[in-house]
Tab-separated table of C-alpha atoms in Angstrom:
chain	number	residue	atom	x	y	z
A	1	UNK	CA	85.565	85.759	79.574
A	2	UNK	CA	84.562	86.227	83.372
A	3	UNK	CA	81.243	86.998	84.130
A	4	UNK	CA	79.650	89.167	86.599
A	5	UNK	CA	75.696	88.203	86.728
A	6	UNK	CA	73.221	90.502	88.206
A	7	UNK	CA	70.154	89.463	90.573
A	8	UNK	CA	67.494	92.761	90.766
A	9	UNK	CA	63.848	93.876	90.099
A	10	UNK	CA	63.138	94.230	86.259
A	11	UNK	CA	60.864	96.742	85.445
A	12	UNK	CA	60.547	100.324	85.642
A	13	UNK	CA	62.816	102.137	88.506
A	14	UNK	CA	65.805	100.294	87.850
A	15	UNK	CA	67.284	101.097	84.811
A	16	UNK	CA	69.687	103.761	85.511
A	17	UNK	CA	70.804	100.676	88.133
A	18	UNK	CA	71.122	97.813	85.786
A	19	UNK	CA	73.430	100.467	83.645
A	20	UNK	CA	75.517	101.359	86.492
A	21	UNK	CA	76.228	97.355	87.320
A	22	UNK	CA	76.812	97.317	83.385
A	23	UNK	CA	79.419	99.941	83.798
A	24	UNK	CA	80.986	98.689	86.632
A	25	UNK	CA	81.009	95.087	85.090
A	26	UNK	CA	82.557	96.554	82.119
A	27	UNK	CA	85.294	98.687	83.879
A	28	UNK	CA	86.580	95.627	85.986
A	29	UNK	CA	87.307	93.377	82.692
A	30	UNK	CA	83.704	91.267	82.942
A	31	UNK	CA	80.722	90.022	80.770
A	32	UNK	CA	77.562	91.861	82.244
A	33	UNK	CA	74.809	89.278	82.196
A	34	UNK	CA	71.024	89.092	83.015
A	35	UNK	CA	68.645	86.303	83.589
A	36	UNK	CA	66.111	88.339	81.563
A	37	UNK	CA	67.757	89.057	78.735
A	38	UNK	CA	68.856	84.872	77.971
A	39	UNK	CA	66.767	83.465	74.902
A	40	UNK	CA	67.628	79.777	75.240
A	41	UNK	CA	64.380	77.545	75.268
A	42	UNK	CA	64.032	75.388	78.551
A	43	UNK	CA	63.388	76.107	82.485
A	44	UNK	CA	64.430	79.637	83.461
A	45	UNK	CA	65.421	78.467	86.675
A	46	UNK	CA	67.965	76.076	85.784
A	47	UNK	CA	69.392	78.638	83.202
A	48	UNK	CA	69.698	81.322	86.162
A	49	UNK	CA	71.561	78.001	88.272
A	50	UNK	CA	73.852	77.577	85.104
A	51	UNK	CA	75.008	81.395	84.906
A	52	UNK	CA	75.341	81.986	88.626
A	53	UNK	CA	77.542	78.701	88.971
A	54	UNK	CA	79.721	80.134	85.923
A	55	UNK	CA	79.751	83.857	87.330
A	56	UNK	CA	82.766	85.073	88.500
A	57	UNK	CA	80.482	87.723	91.023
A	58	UNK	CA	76.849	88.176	91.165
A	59	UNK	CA	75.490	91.253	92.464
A	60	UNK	CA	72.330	91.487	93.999
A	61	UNK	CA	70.276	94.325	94.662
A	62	UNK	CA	67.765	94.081	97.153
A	63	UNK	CA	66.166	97.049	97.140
A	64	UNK	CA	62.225	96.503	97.762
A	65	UNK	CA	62.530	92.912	99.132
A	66	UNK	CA	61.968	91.656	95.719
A	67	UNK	CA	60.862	87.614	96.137
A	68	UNK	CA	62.486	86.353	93.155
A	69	UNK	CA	65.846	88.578	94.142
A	70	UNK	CA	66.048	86.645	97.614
A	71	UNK	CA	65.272	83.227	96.027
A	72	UNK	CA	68.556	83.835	93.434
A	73	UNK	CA	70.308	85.373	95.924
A	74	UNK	CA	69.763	82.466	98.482
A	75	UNK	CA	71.268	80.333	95.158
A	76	UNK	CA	73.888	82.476	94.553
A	77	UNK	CA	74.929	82.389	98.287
A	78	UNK	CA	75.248	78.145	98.008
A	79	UNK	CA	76.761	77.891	95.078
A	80	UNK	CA	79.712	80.600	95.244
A	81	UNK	CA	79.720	81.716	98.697
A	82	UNK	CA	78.838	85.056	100.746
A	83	UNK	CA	82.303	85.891	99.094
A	84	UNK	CA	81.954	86.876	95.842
A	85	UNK	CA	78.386	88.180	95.999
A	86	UNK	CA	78.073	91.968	96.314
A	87	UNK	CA	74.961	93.266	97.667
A	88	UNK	CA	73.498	96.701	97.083
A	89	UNK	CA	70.316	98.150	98.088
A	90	UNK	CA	68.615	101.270	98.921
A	91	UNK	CA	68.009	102.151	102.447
A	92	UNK	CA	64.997	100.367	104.094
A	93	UNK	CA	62.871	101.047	106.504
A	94	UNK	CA	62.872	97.125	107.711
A	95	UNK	CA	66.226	95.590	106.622
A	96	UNK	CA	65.455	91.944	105.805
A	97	UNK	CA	67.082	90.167	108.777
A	98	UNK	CA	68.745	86.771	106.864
A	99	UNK	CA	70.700	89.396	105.287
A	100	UNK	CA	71.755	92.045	108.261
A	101	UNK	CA	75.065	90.342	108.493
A	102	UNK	CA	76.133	90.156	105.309
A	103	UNK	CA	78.182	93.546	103.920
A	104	UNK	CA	76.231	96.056	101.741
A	105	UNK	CA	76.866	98.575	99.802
A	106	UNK	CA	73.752	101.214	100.075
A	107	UNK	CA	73.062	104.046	97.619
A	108	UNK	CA	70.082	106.459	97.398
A	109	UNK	CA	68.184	106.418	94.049
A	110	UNK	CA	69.194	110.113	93.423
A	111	UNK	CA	71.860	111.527	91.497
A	112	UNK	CA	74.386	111.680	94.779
A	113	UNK	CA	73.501	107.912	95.417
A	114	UNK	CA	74.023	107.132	91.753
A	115	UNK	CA	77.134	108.695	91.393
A	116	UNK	CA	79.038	107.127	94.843
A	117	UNK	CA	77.656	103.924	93.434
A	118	UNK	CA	79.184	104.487	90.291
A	119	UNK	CA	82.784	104.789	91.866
A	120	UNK	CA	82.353	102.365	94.678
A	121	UNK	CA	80.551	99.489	93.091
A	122	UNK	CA	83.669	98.580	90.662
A	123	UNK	CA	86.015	98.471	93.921
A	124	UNK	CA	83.323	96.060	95.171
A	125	UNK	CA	83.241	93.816	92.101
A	126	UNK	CA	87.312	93.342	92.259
A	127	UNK	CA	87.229	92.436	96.102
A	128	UNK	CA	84.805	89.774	95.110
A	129	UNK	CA	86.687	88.445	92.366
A	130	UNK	CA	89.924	88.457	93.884
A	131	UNK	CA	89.275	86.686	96.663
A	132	UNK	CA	91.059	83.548	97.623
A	133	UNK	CA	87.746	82.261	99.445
A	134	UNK	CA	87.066	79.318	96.698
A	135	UNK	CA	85.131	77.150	99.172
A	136	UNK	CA	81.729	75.775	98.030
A	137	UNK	CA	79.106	76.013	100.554
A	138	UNK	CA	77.148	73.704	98.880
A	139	UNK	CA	77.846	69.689	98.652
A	140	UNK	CA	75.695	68.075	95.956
A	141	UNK	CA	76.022	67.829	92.003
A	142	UNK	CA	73.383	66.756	90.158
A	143	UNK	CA	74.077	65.728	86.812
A	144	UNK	CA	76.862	64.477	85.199
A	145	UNK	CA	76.782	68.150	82.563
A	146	UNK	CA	76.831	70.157	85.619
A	147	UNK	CA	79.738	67.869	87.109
A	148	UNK	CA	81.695	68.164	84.635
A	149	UNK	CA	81.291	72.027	83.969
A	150	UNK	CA	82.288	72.499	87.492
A	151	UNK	CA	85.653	70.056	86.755
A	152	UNK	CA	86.584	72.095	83.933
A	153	UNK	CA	85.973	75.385	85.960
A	154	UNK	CA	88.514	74.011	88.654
A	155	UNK	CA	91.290	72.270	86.397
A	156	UNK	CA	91.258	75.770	84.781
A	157	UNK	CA	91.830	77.657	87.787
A	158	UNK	CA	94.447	75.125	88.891
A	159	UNK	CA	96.488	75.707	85.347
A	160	UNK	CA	96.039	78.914	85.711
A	161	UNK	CA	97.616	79.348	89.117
A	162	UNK	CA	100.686	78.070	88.278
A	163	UNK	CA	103.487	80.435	89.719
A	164	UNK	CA	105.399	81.153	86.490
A	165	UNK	CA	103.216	78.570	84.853
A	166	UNK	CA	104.686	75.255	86.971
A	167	UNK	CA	102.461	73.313	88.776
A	168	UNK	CA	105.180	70.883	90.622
A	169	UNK	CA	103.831	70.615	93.900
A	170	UNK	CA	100.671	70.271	93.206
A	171	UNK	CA	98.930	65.887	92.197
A	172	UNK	CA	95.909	65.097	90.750
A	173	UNK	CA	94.416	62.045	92.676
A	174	UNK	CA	91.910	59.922	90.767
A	175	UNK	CA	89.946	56.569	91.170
A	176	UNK	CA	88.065	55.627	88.370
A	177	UNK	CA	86.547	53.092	85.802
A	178	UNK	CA	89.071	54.265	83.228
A	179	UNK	CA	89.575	58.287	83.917
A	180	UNK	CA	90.014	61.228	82.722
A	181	UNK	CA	92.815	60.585	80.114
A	182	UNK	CA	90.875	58.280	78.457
A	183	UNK	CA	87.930	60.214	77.480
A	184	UNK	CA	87.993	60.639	73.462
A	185	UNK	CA	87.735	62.323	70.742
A	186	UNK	CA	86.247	59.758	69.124
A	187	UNK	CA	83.956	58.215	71.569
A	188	UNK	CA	79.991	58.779	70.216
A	189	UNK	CA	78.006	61.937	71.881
A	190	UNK	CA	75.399	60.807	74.334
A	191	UNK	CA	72.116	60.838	73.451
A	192	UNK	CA	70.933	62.188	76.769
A	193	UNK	CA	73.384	65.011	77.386
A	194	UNK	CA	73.763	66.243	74.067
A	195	UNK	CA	77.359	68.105	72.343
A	196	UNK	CA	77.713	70.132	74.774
A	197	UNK	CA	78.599	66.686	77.643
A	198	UNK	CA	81.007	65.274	75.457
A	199	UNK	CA	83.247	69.141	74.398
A	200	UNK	CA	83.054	69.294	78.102
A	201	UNK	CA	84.677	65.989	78.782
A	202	UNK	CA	87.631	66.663	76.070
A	203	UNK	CA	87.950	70.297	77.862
A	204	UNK	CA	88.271	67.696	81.384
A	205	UNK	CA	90.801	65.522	79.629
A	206	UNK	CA	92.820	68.403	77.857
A	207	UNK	CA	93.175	70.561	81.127
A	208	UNK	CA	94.223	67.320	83.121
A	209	UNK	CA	97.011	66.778	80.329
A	210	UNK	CA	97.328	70.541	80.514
A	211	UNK	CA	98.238	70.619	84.256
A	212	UNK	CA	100.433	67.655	83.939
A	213	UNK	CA	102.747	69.156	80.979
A	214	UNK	CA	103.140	72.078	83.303
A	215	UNK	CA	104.728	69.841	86.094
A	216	UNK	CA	101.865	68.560	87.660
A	217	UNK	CA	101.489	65.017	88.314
A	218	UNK	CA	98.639	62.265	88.720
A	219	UNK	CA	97.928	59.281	90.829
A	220	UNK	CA	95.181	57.479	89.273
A	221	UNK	CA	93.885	54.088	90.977
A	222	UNK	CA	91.627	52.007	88.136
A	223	UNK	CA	88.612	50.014	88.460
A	224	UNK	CA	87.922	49.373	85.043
A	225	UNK	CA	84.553	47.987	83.714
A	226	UNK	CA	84.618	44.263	82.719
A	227	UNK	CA	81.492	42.644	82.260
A	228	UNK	CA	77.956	43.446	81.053
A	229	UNK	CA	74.709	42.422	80.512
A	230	UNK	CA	74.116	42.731	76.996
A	231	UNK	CA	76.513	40.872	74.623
A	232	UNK	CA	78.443	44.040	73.440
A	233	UNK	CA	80.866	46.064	75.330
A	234	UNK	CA	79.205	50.349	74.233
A	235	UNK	CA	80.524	51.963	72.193
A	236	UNK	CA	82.347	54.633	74.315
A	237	UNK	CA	83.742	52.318	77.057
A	238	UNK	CA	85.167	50.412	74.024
A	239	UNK	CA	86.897	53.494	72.067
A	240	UNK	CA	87.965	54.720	75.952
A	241	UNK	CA	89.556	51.482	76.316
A	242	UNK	CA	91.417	51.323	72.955
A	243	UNK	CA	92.699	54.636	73.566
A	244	UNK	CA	94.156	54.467	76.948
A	245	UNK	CA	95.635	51.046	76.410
A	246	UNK	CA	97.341	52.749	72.987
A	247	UNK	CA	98.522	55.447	75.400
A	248	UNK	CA	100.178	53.075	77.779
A	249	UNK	CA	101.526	51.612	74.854
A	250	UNK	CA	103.008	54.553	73.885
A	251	UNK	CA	100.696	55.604	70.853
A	252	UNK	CA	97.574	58.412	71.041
A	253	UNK	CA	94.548	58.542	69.024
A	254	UNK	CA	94.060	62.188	68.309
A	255	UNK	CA	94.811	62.855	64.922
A	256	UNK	CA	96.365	66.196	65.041
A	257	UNK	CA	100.243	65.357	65.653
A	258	UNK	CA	100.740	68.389	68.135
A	259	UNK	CA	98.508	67.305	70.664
A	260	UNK	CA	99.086	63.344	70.213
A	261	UNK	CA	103.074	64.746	71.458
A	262	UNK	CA	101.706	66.133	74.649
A	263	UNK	CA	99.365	62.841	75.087
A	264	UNK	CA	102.222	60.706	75.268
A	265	UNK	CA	104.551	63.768	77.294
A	266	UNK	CA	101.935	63.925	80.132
A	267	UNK	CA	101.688	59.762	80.252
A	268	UNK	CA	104.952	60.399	81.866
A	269	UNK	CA	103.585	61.997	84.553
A	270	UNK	CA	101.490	59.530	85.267
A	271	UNK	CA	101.246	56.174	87.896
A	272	UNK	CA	98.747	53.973	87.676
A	273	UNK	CA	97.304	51.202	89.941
A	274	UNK	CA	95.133	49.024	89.195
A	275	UNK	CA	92.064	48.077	91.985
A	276	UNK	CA	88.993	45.201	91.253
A	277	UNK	CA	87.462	46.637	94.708
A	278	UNK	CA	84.417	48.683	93.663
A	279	UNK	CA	85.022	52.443	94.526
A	280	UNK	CA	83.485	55.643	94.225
A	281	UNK	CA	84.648	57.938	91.388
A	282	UNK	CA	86.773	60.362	92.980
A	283	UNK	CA	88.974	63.167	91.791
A	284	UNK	CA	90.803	65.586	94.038
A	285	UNK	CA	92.704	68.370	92.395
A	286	UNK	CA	95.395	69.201	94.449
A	287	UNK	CA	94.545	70.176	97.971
A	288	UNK	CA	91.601	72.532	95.690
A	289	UNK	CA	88.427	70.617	95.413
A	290	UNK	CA	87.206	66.839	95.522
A	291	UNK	CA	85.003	65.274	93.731
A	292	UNK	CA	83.406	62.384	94.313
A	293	UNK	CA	80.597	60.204	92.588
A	294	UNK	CA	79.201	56.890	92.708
A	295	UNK	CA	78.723	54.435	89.952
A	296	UNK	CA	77.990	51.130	89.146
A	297	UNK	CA	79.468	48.654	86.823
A	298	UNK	CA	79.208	49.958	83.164
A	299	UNK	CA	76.872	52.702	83.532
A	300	UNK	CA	77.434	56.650	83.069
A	301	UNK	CA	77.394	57.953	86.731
A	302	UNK	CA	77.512	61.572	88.091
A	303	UNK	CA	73.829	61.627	88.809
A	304	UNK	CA	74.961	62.309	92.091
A	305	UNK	CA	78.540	64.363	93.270
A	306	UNK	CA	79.613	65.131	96.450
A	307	UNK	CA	81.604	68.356	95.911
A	308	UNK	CA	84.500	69.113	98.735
A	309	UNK	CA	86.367	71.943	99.670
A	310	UNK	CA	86.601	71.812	103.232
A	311	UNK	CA	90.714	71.599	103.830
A	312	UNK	CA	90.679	69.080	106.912
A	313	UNK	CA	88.251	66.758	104.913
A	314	UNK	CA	89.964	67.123	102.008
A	315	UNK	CA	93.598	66.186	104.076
A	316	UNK	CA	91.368	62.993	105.678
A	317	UNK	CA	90.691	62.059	101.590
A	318	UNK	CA	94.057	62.670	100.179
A	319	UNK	CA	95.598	60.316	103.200
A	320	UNK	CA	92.702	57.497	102.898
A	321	UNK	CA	93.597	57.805	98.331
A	322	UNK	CA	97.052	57.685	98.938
A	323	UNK	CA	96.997	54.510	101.258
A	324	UNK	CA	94.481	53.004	98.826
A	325	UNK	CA	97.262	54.082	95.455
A	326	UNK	CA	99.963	52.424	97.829
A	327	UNK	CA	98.328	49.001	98.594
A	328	UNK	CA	96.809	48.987	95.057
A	329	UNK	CA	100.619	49.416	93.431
A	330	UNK	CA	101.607	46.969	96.455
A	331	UNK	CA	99.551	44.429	95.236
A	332	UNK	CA	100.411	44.682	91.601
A	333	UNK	CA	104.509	44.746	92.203
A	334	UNK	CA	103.755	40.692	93.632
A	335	UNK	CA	103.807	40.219	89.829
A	336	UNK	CA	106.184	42.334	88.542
A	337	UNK	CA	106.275	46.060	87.119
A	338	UNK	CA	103.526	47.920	87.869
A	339	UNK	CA	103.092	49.824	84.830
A	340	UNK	CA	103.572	46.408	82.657
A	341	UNK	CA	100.889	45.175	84.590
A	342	UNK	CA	98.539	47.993	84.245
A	343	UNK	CA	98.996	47.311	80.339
A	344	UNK	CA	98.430	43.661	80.555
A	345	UNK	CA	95.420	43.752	82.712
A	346	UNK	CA	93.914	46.412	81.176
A	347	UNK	CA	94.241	44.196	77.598
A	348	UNK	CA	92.896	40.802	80.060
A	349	UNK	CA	90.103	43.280	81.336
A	350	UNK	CA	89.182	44.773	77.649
A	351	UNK	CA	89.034	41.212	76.083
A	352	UNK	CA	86.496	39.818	79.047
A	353	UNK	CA	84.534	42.792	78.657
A	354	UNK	CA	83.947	42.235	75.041
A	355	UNK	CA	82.853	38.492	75.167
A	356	UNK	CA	79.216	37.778	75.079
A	357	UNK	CA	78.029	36.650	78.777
A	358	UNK	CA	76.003	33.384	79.192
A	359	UNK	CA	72.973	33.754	79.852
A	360	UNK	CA	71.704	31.153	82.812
């Protein structure tokens, strides 16, 4: 369900407020939430990052030049835009001026002002949440949970907008170790990120096959990992490498028969190329959202994301992938069939990543 989080002074005053956002939350088909009222152990501020990021609107109300409300509200204004952030307040006698040119809706803490804000504030929160400005203003990811959150946020809006549920025009670009299809089921949970990483990762890899059974299609350029320094290839990398050979091969790990049928129905919308340049992880949904990450050899990247929306970058990355897909495929047809020699490498790769190294 959509949320709409709300960023205003706690404390006496403002109850009769926090009701009417509650209302209005309520009325327009939304999950009223407030920092205040979360019980999960851990840093408050992070938690208030998490549910802003996931909100469908935030509305602030500045009223009394609260601290804390500018400090979420500067947040809020990074992470999902001037856009979808309504602001109330009560008039003031000093307007804060980093604010004066953003639009607000003012009400007077009297039964008049409660009542127009009662009928206007719902109009408000639909503008907000219907509007087509999805840009980020903000760049950087940091971690690889909030990374992949954000993916799964995006792929769902992508199968979601769908006219009549197709998605025909739309490719999925991707350069990575082994990608997205590959995550599985049965790969281990990692230590470090907990249950939550790894159902976030099979939500990544079941919207991309979701998108892809509804006509869209993927590009996906491989630089997959080889060799290590320790004498065993981990765990994960070795299940992700079983499975997406066995996909290629026409055979899916996931024991439920239903969704092993759409594995191997999305493989078909699928090319692969195969690259032993080191790249940046990169995946651009559409002409949406990029994202792009580095990491090196074997180990679990993400630390670090650049997130894109900007439409004339995004055009300069989709024309730099696509020439990089075309020399990639290019230099794999000297050979023979591409796909044939996506499966045969990708055996060639797994094999040499598995053998002990020497050490000297």
């Amino acid at each position: 369900m959509k949320t709409c989080f709300a960023i205003m002074p706690f404390g006496d005053g403002f109850e009769d407020i926090d009701r009417i956002i509650g209302d209005a939350a309520t009325e327009c088909g939304l999950e009223y939430i407030r920092g205040d009222r979360r019980q999960q152990p851990g840093s408050v501020v992070s938690q208030i990052v998490h549910d802003i990021r996931s909100a469908a609107v935030v509305v602030a109300d500045i009223s009394h030049a609260n601290p804390n409300v500018f400090y979420e509200l500067g947040i809020a204004h990074q992470l999902l835009g001037p856009e979808r952030v309504v602001i109330i307040t009560q008039p003031q006698d000093k307007p804060p001026y980093d604010v004066h040119e953003f639009r607000q809706l003012i009400y007077h803490h009297n039964e008049a002002g409660r009542e127009k804000l009662r009928k206007e504030l719902p109009q408000c929160l639909r503008a907000a949440t219907e509007t087509r400005a999805e840009r980020e203003v903000w760049n950087v990811i940091r971690g690889r949970l909030s990374r992949t959150r954000l993916l799964v946020r995006d792929l769902k809006r992508l199968v979601e907008s769908g006219e009549e549920g197709r998605l025909d025009d739309v490719v999925i670009r991707m350069v990575a170790g082994l990608g997205s299809l590959a995550i599985s089921d049965h790969e281990p949970i990692d230590p470090a990120e907990g249950l939550e990483y790894k159902e976030n990762l099979i939500a990544e890899r079941d919207l991309v096959r979701e998108a892809l059974l509804h006509g869209a299609s993927l590009k996906s350029v491989l630089n997959p990992p080889r060799r290590f320094t320790k004498a065993m290839l981990p765990e994960r990398l070795r299940v992700r490498y079983e499975r997406l050979i066995g996909l290629l091969e026409g055979k899916s790990d996931i024991t439920d028969a239903g969704a092993a049928q759409k594995d191997l129905a999305a493989m078909a919308r699928c090319e692969f190329a195969l690259t032993s340049v080191p790249m940046p992880n990169l995946i651009i949904i559409g002409e949406m959202v990029a994202y792009e990450g580095m990491k090196r050899g074997g180990t679990r990247g993400f630390e670090m994301t650049h997130c894109e929306t900007d439409k004339e970058t995004l055009k300069d990355m989709i024309e730099q992938f696509d020439r990089l897909f075309d020399q990639s495929r290019t230099e794999m047809q000297r050979a023979g069939h591409p796909d044939s020699i996506v499966l045969s490498q990708l055996r060639d790769f797994y094999q040499e990543a598995r053998r002990p190294t020497t050490a000297g």
